[in-house]
PDB file of C-alpha atoms and ligand atoms in Angstrom:
ATOM      1  CA  UNK A 159      37.896  10.138  -2.071  1.00  0.00           C
ATOM      2  CA  UNK A 160      41.362  11.561  -2.586  1.00  0.00           C
ATOM      3  CA  UNK A 161      43.174  12.904   0.411  1.00  0.00           C
ATOM      4  CA  UNK A 162      46.778  13.790  -0.296  1.00  0.00           C
ATOM      5  CA  UNK A 163      49.294  14.484   2.365  1.00  0.00           C
ATOM      6  CA  UNK A 164      52.180  16.506   1.144  1.00  0.00           C
ATOM      7  CA  UNK A 165      54.535  15.438   3.894  1.00  0.00           C
ATOM      8  CA  UNK A 166      55.474  11.899   4.762  1.00  0.00           C
ATOM      9  CA  UNK A 167      52.458  10.356   6.494  1.00  0.00           C
ATOM     10  CA  UNK A 168      52.872  11.057  10.164  1.00  0.00           C
ATOM     11  CA  UNK A 169      50.926   9.490  12.976  1.00  0.00           C
ATOM     12  CA  UNK A 170      48.650  12.544  13.026  1.00  0.00           C
ATOM     13  CA  UNK A 171      47.759  12.267   9.379  1.00  0.00           C
ATOM     14  CA  UNK A 172      47.248   8.541   9.778  1.00  0.00           C
ATOM     15  CA  UNK A 173      44.809   9.176  12.598  1.00  0.00           C
ATOM     16  CA  UNK A 174      43.132  11.901  10.583  1.00  0.00           C
ATOM     17  CA  UNK A 175      42.784   9.644   7.568  1.00  0.00           C
ATOM     18  CA  UNK A 176      41.330   6.854   9.697  1.00  0.00           C
ATOM     19  CA  UNK A 177      38.858   9.299  11.149  1.00  0.00           C
ATOM     20  CA  UNK A 178      37.819  10.532   7.712  1.00  0.00           C
ATOM     21  CA  UNK A 179      37.367   6.996   6.441  1.00  0.00           C
ATOM     22  CA  UNK A 180      35.315   6.158   9.492  1.00  0.00           C
ATOM     23  CA  UNK A 181      33.191   9.286   9.107  1.00  0.00           C
ATOM     24  CA  UNK A 182      32.656   8.457   5.458  1.00  0.00           C
ATOM     25  CA  UNK A 183      31.341   5.013   6.382  1.00  0.00           C
ATOM     26  CA  UNK A 184      28.936   6.284   9.034  1.00  0.00           C
ATOM     27  CA  UNK A 185      25.502   5.819   7.541  1.00  0.00           C
ATOM     28  CA  UNK A 186      22.461   7.716   8.669  1.00  0.00           C
ATOM     29  CA  UNK A 187      24.416  10.951   8.814  1.00  0.00           C
ATOM     30  CA  UNK A 188      22.934  12.532   5.706  1.00  0.00           C
ATOM     31  CA  UNK A 189      20.929  15.692   6.298  1.00  0.00           C
ATOM     32  CA  UNK A 190      17.696  16.182   4.373  1.00  0.00           C
ATOM     33  CA  UNK A 191      15.616  19.279   4.957  1.00  0.00           C
ATOM     34  CA  UNK A 192      12.446  18.727   7.000  1.00  0.00           C
ATOM     35  CA  UNK A 193      10.373  20.488   4.337  1.00  0.00           C
ATOM     36  CA  UNK A 194      11.590  18.088   1.667  1.00  0.00           C
ATOM     37  CA  UNK A 195      10.695  15.085   3.821  1.00  0.00           C
ATOM     38  CA  UNK A 196       7.309  16.534   4.758  1.00  0.00           C
ATOM     39  CA  UNK A 197       6.369  17.372   1.173  1.00  0.00           C
ATOM     40  CA  UNK A 198       6.113  13.640   0.561  1.00  0.00           C
ATOM     41  CA  UNK A 199       3.474  12.822   3.155  1.00  0.00           C
ATOM     42  CA  UNK A 200      -0.282  13.378   3.062  1.00  0.00           C
ATOM     43  CA  UNK A 201      -0.243  15.928   5.866  1.00  0.00           C
ATOM     44  CA  UNK A 202       2.896  18.091   5.594  1.00  0.00           C
ATOM     45  CA  UNK A 203       2.022  20.434   8.461  1.00  0.00           C
ATOM     46  CA  UNK A 204       1.500  17.524  10.872  1.00  0.00           C
ATOM     47  CA  UNK A 205       4.839  16.153   9.685  1.00  0.00           C
ATOM     48  CA  UNK A 206       6.800  19.336  10.300  1.00  0.00           C
ATOM     49  CA  UNK A 207       5.132  19.784  13.675  1.00  0.00           C
ATOM     50  CA  UNK A 208       6.265  16.299  14.715  1.00  0.00           C
ATOM     51  CA  UNK A 209       9.810  16.602  13.380  1.00  0.00           C
ATOM     52  CA  UNK A 210      10.258  20.068  14.848  1.00  0.00           C
ATOM     53  CA  UNK A 211       9.189  18.770  18.242  1.00  0.00           C
ATOM     54  CA  UNK A 212      12.458  16.831  18.376  1.00  0.00           C
ATOM     55  CA  UNK A 213      14.077  18.105  21.594  1.00  0.00           C
ATOM     56  CA  UNK A 214      17.458  18.851  20.026  1.00  0.00           C
ATOM     57  CA  UNK A 215      15.783  20.437  17.005  1.00  0.00           C
ATOM     58  CA  UNK A 216      15.127  19.153  13.518  1.00  0.00           C
ATOM     59  CA  UNK A 217      17.140  21.750  11.630  1.00  0.00           C
ATOM     60  CA  UNK A 218      20.356  20.190  10.454  1.00  0.00           C
ATOM     61  CA  UNK A 219      19.476  16.910  12.158  1.00  0.00           C
ATOM     62  CA  UNK A 220      20.701  13.862  10.255  1.00  0.00           C
ATOM     63  CA  UNK A 221      18.319  11.264   8.894  1.00  0.00           C
ATOM     64  CA  UNK A 222      19.395   8.642  11.419  1.00  0.00           C
ATOM     65  CA  UNK A 223      18.490  10.779  14.404  1.00  0.00           C
ATOM     66  CA  UNK A 224      15.187  11.886  12.830  1.00  0.00           C
ATOM     67  CA  UNK A 225      14.348   8.228  12.252  1.00  0.00           C
ATOM     68  CA  UNK A 226      15.303   7.425  15.855  1.00  0.00           C
ATOM     69  CA  UNK A 227      13.146  10.217  17.163  1.00  0.00           C
ATOM     70  CA  UNK A 228      10.030   9.389  15.145  1.00  0.00           C
ATOM     71  CA  UNK A 229      10.278   5.697  16.004  1.00  0.00           C
ATOM     72  CA  UNK A 230      10.511   6.667  19.667  1.00  0.00           C
ATOM     73  CA  UNK A 231       7.378   8.821  19.392  1.00  0.00           C
ATOM     74  CA  UNK A 232       5.414   6.015  17.731  1.00  0.00           C
ATOM     75  CA  UNK A 233       6.613   3.572  20.346  1.00  0.00           C
ATOM     76  CA  UNK A 234       5.213   5.840  23.056  1.00  0.00           C
ATOM     77  CA  UNK A 235       1.954   6.283  21.149  1.00  0.00           C
ATOM     78  CA  UNK A 236       1.496   2.549  20.646  1.00  0.00           C
ATOM     79  CA  UNK A 237       2.112   1.894  24.333  1.00  0.00           C
ATOM     80  CA  UNK A 238      -0.442   4.555  25.198  1.00  0.00           C
ATOM     81  CA  UNK A 239      -2.938   3.144  22.693  1.00  0.00           C
ATOM     82  CA  UNK A 240      -2.631  -0.341  24.199  1.00  0.00           C
ATOM     83  CA  UNK A 241      -3.527   1.142  27.591  1.00  0.00           C
ATOM     84  CA  UNK A 242      -6.535   2.858  26.022  1.00  0.00           C
ATOM     85  CA  UNK A 243      -7.711  -0.374  24.370  1.00  0.00           C
ATOM     86  CA  UNK A 244      -7.384  -2.289  27.654  1.00  0.00           C
ATOM     87  CA  UNK A 245      -9.490   0.291  29.414  1.00  0.00           C
ATOM     88  CA  UNK A 246     -12.077   0.207  26.585  1.00  0.00           C
ATOM     89  CA  UNK A 247     -12.304  -3.574  26.990  1.00  0.00           C
ATOM     90  CA  UNK A 248     -12.683  -3.205  30.752  1.00  0.00           C
ATOM     91  CA  UNK A 249     -15.491  -0.693  30.257  1.00  0.00           C
ATOM     92  CA  UNK A 250     -17.346  -2.449  27.465  1.00  0.00           C
ATOM     93  CA  UNK A 251     -19.685  -4.094  29.981  1.00  0.00           C
ATOM     94  CA  UNK A 252     -22.433  -6.087  28.270  1.00  0.00           C
ATOM     95  CA  UNK A 253     -21.660  -4.629  24.836  1.00  0.00           C
ATOM     96  CA  UNK A 254     -20.253  -7.783  23.279  1.00  0.00           C
ATOM     97  CA  UNK A 255     -19.702  -6.213  19.883  1.00  0.00           C
ATOM     98  CA  UNK A 256     -17.554  -3.464  21.407  1.00  0.00           C
ATOM     99  CA  UNK A 257     -15.702  -5.977  23.546  1.00  0.00           C
ATOM    100  CA  UNK A 258     -14.886  -8.194  20.599  1.00  0.00           C
ATOM    101  CA  UNK A 259     -13.833  -5.219  18.453  1.00  0.00           C
ATOM    102  CA  UNK A 260     -11.423  -3.959  21.120  1.00  0.00           C
ATOM    103  CA  UNK A 261     -10.099  -7.440  21.777  1.00  0.00           C
ATOM    104  CA  UNK A 262      -9.280  -7.767  18.086  1.00  0.00           C
ATOM    105  CA  UNK A 263      -7.527  -4.412  18.246  1.00  0.00           C
ATOM    106  CA  UNK A 264      -5.572  -5.421  21.333  1.00  0.00           C
ATOM    107  CA  UNK A 265      -4.359  -8.480  19.477  1.00  0.00           C
ATOM    108  CA  UNK A 266      -3.357  -6.364  16.462  1.00  0.00           C
ATOM    109  CA  UNK A 267      -1.549  -3.825  18.628  1.00  0.00           C
ATOM    110  CA  UNK A 268      -0.157  -5.697  21.534  1.00  0.00           C
ATOM    111  CA  UNK A 269       0.708  -9.200  20.537  1.00  0.00           C
ATOM    112  CA  UNK A 270       4.312  -9.996  19.724  1.00  0.00           C
ATOM    113  CA  UNK A 271       3.364 -10.114  16.067  1.00  0.00           C
ATOM    114  CA  UNK A 272       1.272  -6.969  16.505  1.00  0.00           C
ATOM    115  CA  UNK A 273       2.298  -3.383  16.080  1.00  0.00           C
ATOM    116  CA  UNK A 274       4.187  -3.160  19.396  1.00  0.00           C
ATOM    117  CA  UNK A 275       6.399  -6.047  18.300  1.00  0.00           C
ATOM    118  CA  UNK A 276       6.748  -4.522  14.836  1.00  0.00           C
ATOM    119  CA  UNK A 277       7.872  -1.165  16.187  1.00  0.00           C
ATOM    120  CA  UNK A 278      10.441  -2.932  18.399  1.00  0.00           C
ATOM    121  CA  UNK A 279      11.705  -4.693  15.266  1.00  0.00           C
ATOM    122  CA  UNK A 280      11.842  -1.307  13.563  1.00  0.00           C
ATOM    123  CA  UNK A 281      14.055  -0.003  16.384  1.00  0.00           C
ATOM    124  CA  UNK A 282      16.362  -3.014  16.134  1.00  0.00           C
ATOM    125  CA  UNK A 283      16.655  -2.722  12.374  1.00  0.00           C
ATOM    126  CA  UNK A 284      17.382   0.964  12.630  1.00  0.00           C
ATOM    127  CA  UNK A 285      20.203   0.211  15.051  1.00  0.00           C
ATOM    128  CA  UNK A 286      21.501  -2.411  12.628  1.00  0.00           C
ATOM    129  CA  UNK A 287      21.159   0.116   9.764  1.00  0.00           C
ATOM    130  CA  UNK A 288      18.969  -2.327   7.925  1.00  0.00           C
ATOM    131  CA  UNK A 289      16.844   0.368   6.309  1.00  0.00           C
ATOM    132  CA  UNK A 290      14.933  -1.927   3.966  1.00  0.00           C
ATOM    133  CA  UNK A 291      14.059  -3.919   7.083  1.00  0.00           C
ATOM    134  CA  UNK A 292      12.901  -0.692   8.735  1.00  0.00           C
ATOM    135  CA  UNK A 293      10.548  -0.079   5.807  1.00  0.00           C
ATOM    136  CA  UNK A 294       9.165  -3.620   6.011  1.00  0.00           C
ATOM    137  CA  UNK A 295       8.453  -3.562   9.734  1.00  0.00           C
ATOM    138  CA  UNK A 296       7.099   0.008   9.719  1.00  0.00           C
ATOM    139  CA  UNK A 297       4.741  -0.956   6.885  1.00  0.00           C
ATOM    140  CA  UNK A 298       3.472  -3.879   8.976  1.00  0.00           C
ATOM    141  CA  UNK A 299       2.647  -1.473  11.795  1.00  0.00           C
ATOM    142  CA  UNK A 300       0.308   0.348   9.413  1.00  0.00           C
ATOM    143  CA  UNK A 301      -1.212  -2.891   8.096  1.00  0.00           C
ATOM    144  CA  UNK A 302      -1.972  -4.155  11.598  1.00  0.00           C
ATOM    145  CA  UNK A 303      -3.556  -0.998  12.879  1.00  0.00           C
ATOM    146  CA  UNK A 304      -5.631  -0.519   9.750  1.00  0.00           C
ATOM    147  CA  UNK A 305      -7.199  -3.898  10.375  1.00  0.00           C
ATOM    148  CA  UNK A 306      -8.155  -2.634  13.813  1.00  0.00           C
ATOM    149  CA  UNK A 307     -10.146   0.218  12.283  1.00  0.00           C
ATOM    150  CA  UNK A 308     -11.525  -1.415   9.155  1.00  0.00           C
ATOM    151  CA  UNK A 309     -11.897  -4.988  10.381  1.00  0.00           C
ATOM    152  CA  UNK A 310     -10.096  -7.905   8.798  1.00  0.00           C
ATOM    153  CA  UNK A 311     -12.930  -8.694   6.429  1.00  0.00           C
ATOM    154  CA  UNK A 312     -13.456  -5.931   3.849  1.00  0.00           C
ATOM    155  CA  UNK A 313     -17.009  -7.247   3.350  1.00  0.00           C
ATOM    156  CA  UNK A 314     -17.979  -6.304   6.897  1.00  0.00           C
ATOM    157  CA  UNK A 315     -18.775  -2.700   7.736  1.00  0.00           C
ATOM    158  CA  UNK A 316     -16.176  -1.162  10.086  1.00  0.00           C
ATOM    159  CA  UNK A 317     -17.103  -0.962  13.757  1.00  0.00           C
ATOM    160  CA  UNK A 318     -18.626   2.464  14.486  1.00  0.00           C
ATOM    161  CA  UNK A 319     -16.016   3.374  17.064  1.00  0.00           C
ATOM    162  CA  UNK A 320     -16.889   6.501  19.025  1.00  0.00           C
ATOM    163  CA  UNK A 321     -13.909   6.238  21.375  1.00  0.00           C
ATOM    164  CA  UNK A 322     -10.604   8.059  21.026  1.00  0.00           C
ATOM    165  CA  UNK A 323      -9.077   4.958  19.437  1.00  0.00           C
ATOM    166  CA  UNK A 324      -9.547   5.949  15.752  1.00  0.00           C
ATOM    167  CA  UNK A 325      -7.898   9.306  16.501  1.00  0.00           C
ATOM    168  CA  UNK A 326      -4.922   7.578  18.177  1.00  0.00           C
ATOM    169  CA  UNK A 327      -4.626   5.202  15.253  1.00  0.00           C
ATOM    170  CA  UNK A 328      -4.682   8.045  12.734  1.00  0.00           C
ATOM    171  CA  UNK A 329      -1.903   9.785  14.666  1.00  0.00           C
ATOM    172  CA  UNK A 330       0.269   6.656  14.586  1.00  0.00           C
ATOM    173  CA  UNK A 331      -0.378   6.098  10.888  1.00  0.00           C
ATOM    174  CA  UNK A 332       0.730   9.604  10.059  1.00  0.00           C
ATOM    175  CA  UNK A 333       3.984   9.275  11.984  1.00  0.00           C
ATOM    176  CA  UNK A 334       4.747   5.897  10.450  1.00  0.00           C
ATOM    177  CA  UNK A 335       4.264   7.514   7.058  1.00  0.00           C
ATOM    178  CA  UNK A 336       7.047   9.957   8.022  1.00  0.00           C
ATOM    179  CA  UNK A 337       9.267   7.043   9.092  1.00  0.00           C
ATOM    180  CA  UNK A 338       8.734   5.439   5.686  1.00  0.00           C
ATOM    181  CA  UNK A 339       9.832   8.593   3.863  1.00  0.00           C
ATOM    182  CA  UNK A 340      12.926   9.027   6.075  1.00  0.00           C
ATOM    183  CA  UNK A 341      13.825   5.347   5.570  1.00  0.00           C
ATOM    184  CA  UNK A 342      13.510   5.730   1.837  1.00  0.00           C
ATOM    185  CA  UNK A 343      16.157   8.469   1.991  1.00  0.00           C
ATOM    186  CA  UNK A 344      18.289   6.312   4.279  1.00  0.00           C
ATOM    187  CA  UNK A 345      18.286   3.495   1.732  1.00  0.00           C
ATOM    188  CA  UNK A 346      19.540   5.968  -0.879  1.00  0.00           C
ATOM    189  CA  UNK A 347      22.674   6.961   1.021  1.00  0.00           C
TER     190      UNK A 347
HETATM  191  C1  NAG B 171      19.685   5.759  17.279  1.00  0.00           C
HETATM  192  O1  NAG B 171      19.499   5.167  18.554  1.00  0.00           O
HETATM  193  C2  NAG B 171      20.359   4.081  18.842  1.00  0.00           C
HETATM  194  C3  NAG B 171      20.034   3.572  20.230  1.00  0.00           C
HETATM  195  O2  NAG B 171      18.685   3.307  20.342  1.00  0.00           O
HETATM  196  C4  NAG B 171      21.811   4.514  18.782  1.00  0.00           C
HETATM  197  O3  NAG B 171      22.643   3.405  18.943  1.00  0.00           O
HETATM  198  C5  NAG B 171      22.091   5.173  17.450  1.00  0.00           C
HETATM  199  O4  NAG B 171      23.392   5.707  17.463  1.00  0.00           O
HETATM  200  C6  NAG B 171      21.102   6.285  17.174  1.00  0.00           C
HETATM  201  N1  NAG B 171      21.373   6.803  15.833  1.00  0.00           N
HETATM  202  C7  NAG B 171      21.389   8.096  15.573  1.00  0.00           C
HETATM  203  C8  NAG B 171      21.794   8.455  14.181  1.00  0.00           C
HETATM  204  O5  NAG B 171      21.099   8.945  16.390  1.00  0.00           O
HETATM  205  C1  NAG B 172       1.814  10.616  20.701  1.00  0.00           C
HETATM  206  O1  NAG B 172       3.042  10.935  21.323  1.00  0.00           O
HETATM  207  C2  NAG B 172       3.365  12.308  21.284  1.00  0.00           C
HETATM  208  C3  NAG B 172       4.756  12.493  21.820  1.00  0.00           C
HETATM  209  O2  NAG B 172       4.992  11.742  22.967  1.00  0.00           O
HETATM  210  C4  NAG B 172       2.314  13.082  22.055  1.00  0.00           C
HETATM  211  O3  NAG B 172       2.609  14.452  21.996  1.00  0.00           O
HETATM  212  C5  NAG B 172       0.957  12.824  21.452  1.00  0.00           C
HETATM  213  O4  NAG B 172      -0.035  13.448  22.199  1.00  0.00           O
HETATM  214  C6  NAG B 172       0.676  11.343  21.381  1.00  0.00           C
HETATM  215  N1  NAG B 172      -0.578  11.183  20.667  1.00  0.00           N
HETATM  216  C7  NAG B 172      -1.408  10.197  20.895  1.00  0.00           C
HETATM  217  C8  NAG B 172      -2.664  10.202  20.096  1.00  0.00           C
HETATM  218  O5  NAG B 172      -1.164   9.324  21.715  1.00  0.00           O
END
C-alpha cells in the first residue's frame, strides 16, 4: 500500500492514514457474489434463496456478514429441531425404538458437545475471526446430525423416520454447507 501525501502530514492526513490502515486490516469485509458462493454447493437455488433472505440484502454484502447471517439461521433451526425432537420423545409412547432413536438424536443435537454447542462455537470463532476454527466446528455440526439420521453404526439400517426430523436435518445440512463455502473464502482473504 502506498499512500503519498504531497503536503507535510497534517493531523487530518494522519487520521486518514490511520483509518485506511485500520480498514485494510478489517477481515471479513471481502465481497464475493452470491452466485459464485452458491455454485459451489449441491443445491445452488436453495443457497441463493437463503442468502437473499438476509434482511439487509445479500447483494454487495461482505463475507463476514453473510457468515454471521447463515450461522444465525442455523442456530434458530437447531433450536427449533431440538424442540421437535423433545416433542417426538414425549409422543413416542410405547414405541421404544422410536424413543431410543429420538433420544440419540437429542444427545447429538442438544448436548454441549452436540450440534447446538458446535454452532455456538462457530459463532464465537467467527467473532474471533478464526475461520479455520469456523470450518472445524461447522463440519462437526454436520457430522453430529448425520449420525442422528444414519445411526452411529453403519452396519445398522437407519431408523425409518416418518417425522419432520429428516427434513429439518436436511435443511440444516444445506445451510452448513453454505457456511463452509463462505468460510473457505474468508480463510483466503
Ligand atoms: C458478526 O456478528 C458479531 C456479533 O455477533 C459482530 O461482532 C461482528 O461485527 C459481525 N461481523 C460482521 C462482519 O457483520
Ligand atoms: C430454518 O430457519 C429459517 C429462518 O429462520 C426458516 O425460514 C425455516 O423455515 C427454518 N427451517 C426449518 C426446517 O426449521
